[in-house]
Amino acid sequence: MQSTALMVFWLLIVLALIPVSLWLLKRSGVAGLQGTGGAAVLAPVAQISLGNGQRVVTVEVNSGEQRTWLVLGVTGQQINTLHTMDAPAECPGGAQVRPVPPFAQLLRRVTERQPGSTASTPQDPRA
């Protein structure tokens, strides 16, 4: 009985260490596209859909003086570099680049626009 309790104890310790180690990797920047201080090294600038599963995406790489924009052709099977250029000091036309909102914000905005619906009560699509 003692050996079973000890085995369950160590199993729980190992299972608890998995999320802790993942959190540490995320915070250190080793696992993702994070630079020093948590600043993003890769940021989307713009995208346009060309058709079913085809897009042209502009991505900003690095930060500070080393900023570069990549124009990428994205399909379901591959990603091709179409053009590489230095990032401008300001956005074209003087407009500021707006970050892409998270999916949760977009979903909340859409559900608020629908008349008679509330975000807390899901609707039956068959009704």
Tab-separated table of C-alpha atoms in Angstrom:
chain	number	residue	atom	x	y	z
A	1	MET	CA	0.000	0.000	0.000
A	2	GLN	CA	2.871	2.328	0.781
A	3	SER	CA	4.511	1.813	-2.590
A	4	THR	CA	1.231	2.562	-4.399
A	5	ALA	CA	0.766	5.796	-2.462
A	6	LEU	CA	4.353	6.796	-3.187
A	7	MET	CA	3.902	6.049	-6.897
A	8	VAL	CA	0.690	8.122	-7.057
A	9	PHE	CA	2.444	10.968	-5.205
A	10	TRP	CA	5.304	11.102	-7.735
A	11	LEU	CA	2.871	10.819	-10.637
A	12	LEU	CA	1.037	13.881	-9.350
A	13	ILE	CA	4.343	15.747	-8.925
A	14	VAL	CA	5.363	14.980	-12.517
A	15	LEU	CA	1.939	15.985	-13.842
A	16	ALA	CA	2.137	19.257	-11.900
A	17	LEU	CA	5.608	20.002	-13.306
A	18	ILE	CA	4.430	19.816	-16.934
A	19	PRO	CA	2.333	23.028	-16.938
A	20	VAL	CA	4.904	24.782	-14.747
A	21	SER	CA	7.707	23.992	-17.181
A	22	LEU	CA	5.570	25.054	-20.161
A	23	TRP	CA	4.798	28.341	-18.441
A	24	LEU	CA	8.513	28.907	-17.768
A	25	LEU	CA	9.366	28.201	-21.413
A	26	LYS	CA	6.721	30.654	-22.554
A	27	ARG	CA	7.948	33.351	-20.179
A	28	SER	CA	11.601	32.875	-21.113
A	29	GLY	CA	10.929	33.314	-24.839
A	30	VAL	CA	12.716	30.116	-25.850
A	31	ALA	CA	9.604	28.282	-27.051
A	32	GLY	CA	7.932	31.038	-29.046
A	33	LEU	CA	8.611	34.051	-31.214
A	34	GLN	CA	9.306	36.285	-28.251
A	35	GLY	CA	12.334	38.529	-28.012
A	36	THR	CA	13.938	39.990	-24.937
A	37	GLY	CA	11.508	41.619	-22.582
A	38	GLY	CA	8.498	39.902	-24.110
A	39	ALA	CA	8.449	42.114	-27.238
A	40	ALA	CA	7.177	40.339	-30.336
A	41	VAL	CA	9.805	39.624	-32.992
A	42	LEU	CA	7.177	38.694	-35.581
A	43	ALA	CA	4.071	40.850	-36.096
A	44	PRO	CA	1.402	40.798	-38.821
A	45	VAL	CA	1.044	44.111	-40.658
A	46	ALA	CA	-1.625	43.402	-43.276
A	47	GLN	CA	-3.277	40.577	-45.188
A	48	ILE	CA	-5.611	40.196	-48.118
A	49	SER	CA	-7.515	37.147	-49.278
A	50	LEU	CA	-7.096	36.278	-52.958
A	51	GLY	CA	-9.349	33.273	-53.105
A	52	ASN	CA	-10.123	29.981	-51.483
A	53	GLY	CA	-7.166	29.316	-49.175
A	54	GLN	CA	-4.870	31.882	-50.840
A	55	ARG	CA	-3.652	35.049	-49.146
A	56	VAL	CA	-0.964	37.686	-49.399
A	57	VAL	CA	0.361	38.569	-45.959
A	58	THR	CA	2.765	41.323	-44.913
A	59	VAL	CA	4.735	40.461	-41.776
A	60	GLU	CA	7.153	42.627	-39.778
A	61	VAL	CA	10.236	40.766	-38.591
A	62	ASN	CA	12.602	41.903	-35.788
A	63	SER	CA	12.277	45.195	-33.954
A	64	GLY	CA	13.991	48.561	-33.653
A	65	GLU	CA	16.501	49.429	-36.376
A	66	GLN	CA	16.502	45.892	-37.798
A	67	ARG	CA	12.819	45.868	-38.780
A	68	THR	CA	12.067	44.168	-42.102
A	69	TRP	CA	8.788	43.570	-43.879
A	70	LEU	CA	8.197	40.277	-45.675
A	71	VAL	CA	5.443	39.963	-48.262
A	72	LEU	CA	4.383	36.314	-48.230
A	73	GLY	CA	2.133	34.287	-50.483
A	74	VAL	CA	0.262	31.799	-48.306
A	75	THR	CA	-1.647	28.757	-49.553
A	76	GLY	CA	-2.804	25.604	-47.822
A	77	GLN	CA	0.325	23.743	-48.902
A	78	GLN	CA	3.162	26.283	-48.789
A	79	ILE	CA	4.393	29.768	-47.960
A	80	ASN	CA	6.458	31.700	-50.522
A	81	THR	CA	8.405	34.921	-50.013
A	82	LEU	CA	7.174	37.351	-52.654
A	83	HIS	CA	9.173	40.405	-51.589
A	84	THR	CA	11.481	41.620	-48.809
A	85	MET	CA	11.885	45.279	-47.864
A	86	ASP	CA	12.984	47.533	-45.028
A	87	ALA	CA	10.112	48.597	-42.798
A	88	PRO	CA	9.147	52.238	-43.282
A	89	ALA	CA	9.557	54.701	-40.428
A	90	GLU	CA	5.789	55.285	-40.598
A	91	CYS	CA	3.014	53.328	-42.185
A	92	PRO	CA	2.081	54.354	-45.739
A	93	GLY	CA	-0.433	57.190	-45.771
A	94	GLY	CA	0.370	58.085	-42.161
A	95	ALA	CA	-2.058	55.460	-40.841
A	96	GLN	CA	-1.146	53.499	-37.773
A	97	VAL	CA	-1.006	49.704	-37.983
A	98	ARG	CA	-3.806	48.208	-35.918
A	99	PRO	CA	-3.066	44.866	-34.292
A	100	VAL	CA	-5.355	42.008	-35.216
A	101	PRO	CA	-7.878	41.547	-32.369
A	102	PRO	CA	-8.075	38.136	-30.712
A	103	PHE	CA	-10.769	35.735	-31.837
A	104	ALA	CA	-12.704	36.120	-28.574
A	105	GLN	CA	-13.117	39.859	-29.178
A	106	LEU	CA	-14.289	39.299	-32.745
A	107	LEU	CA	-16.804	36.682	-31.626
A	108	ARG	CA	-18.128	38.946	-28.862
A	109	ARG	CA	-18.521	41.800	-31.355
A	110	VAL	CA	-20.477	39.613	-33.784
A	111	THR	CA	-22.772	38.219	-31.116
A	112	GLU	CA	-23.504	41.720	-29.790
A	113	ARG	CA	-24.542	42.881	-33.275
A	114	GLN	CA	-27.198	40.200	-33.683
A	115	PRO	CA	-30.582	41.547	-32.542
A	116	GLY	CA	-32.267	39.648	-29.738
A	117	SER	CA	-29.256	37.511	-28.869
A	118	THR	CA	-27.298	37.497	-25.662
A	119	ALA	CA	-23.739	36.309	-25.266
A	120	SER	CA	-24.558	34.253	-22.177
A	121	THR	CA	-27.338	32.106	-23.682
A	122	PRO	CA	-26.392	30.007	-26.698
A	123	GLN	CA	-28.963	29.767	-29.445
A	124	ASP	CA	-30.108	26.555	-31.062
A	125	PRO	CA	-29.233	26.738	-34.788
A	126	ARG	CA	-32.253	24.526	-35.584
A	127	ALA	CA	-34.709	27.066	-34.175
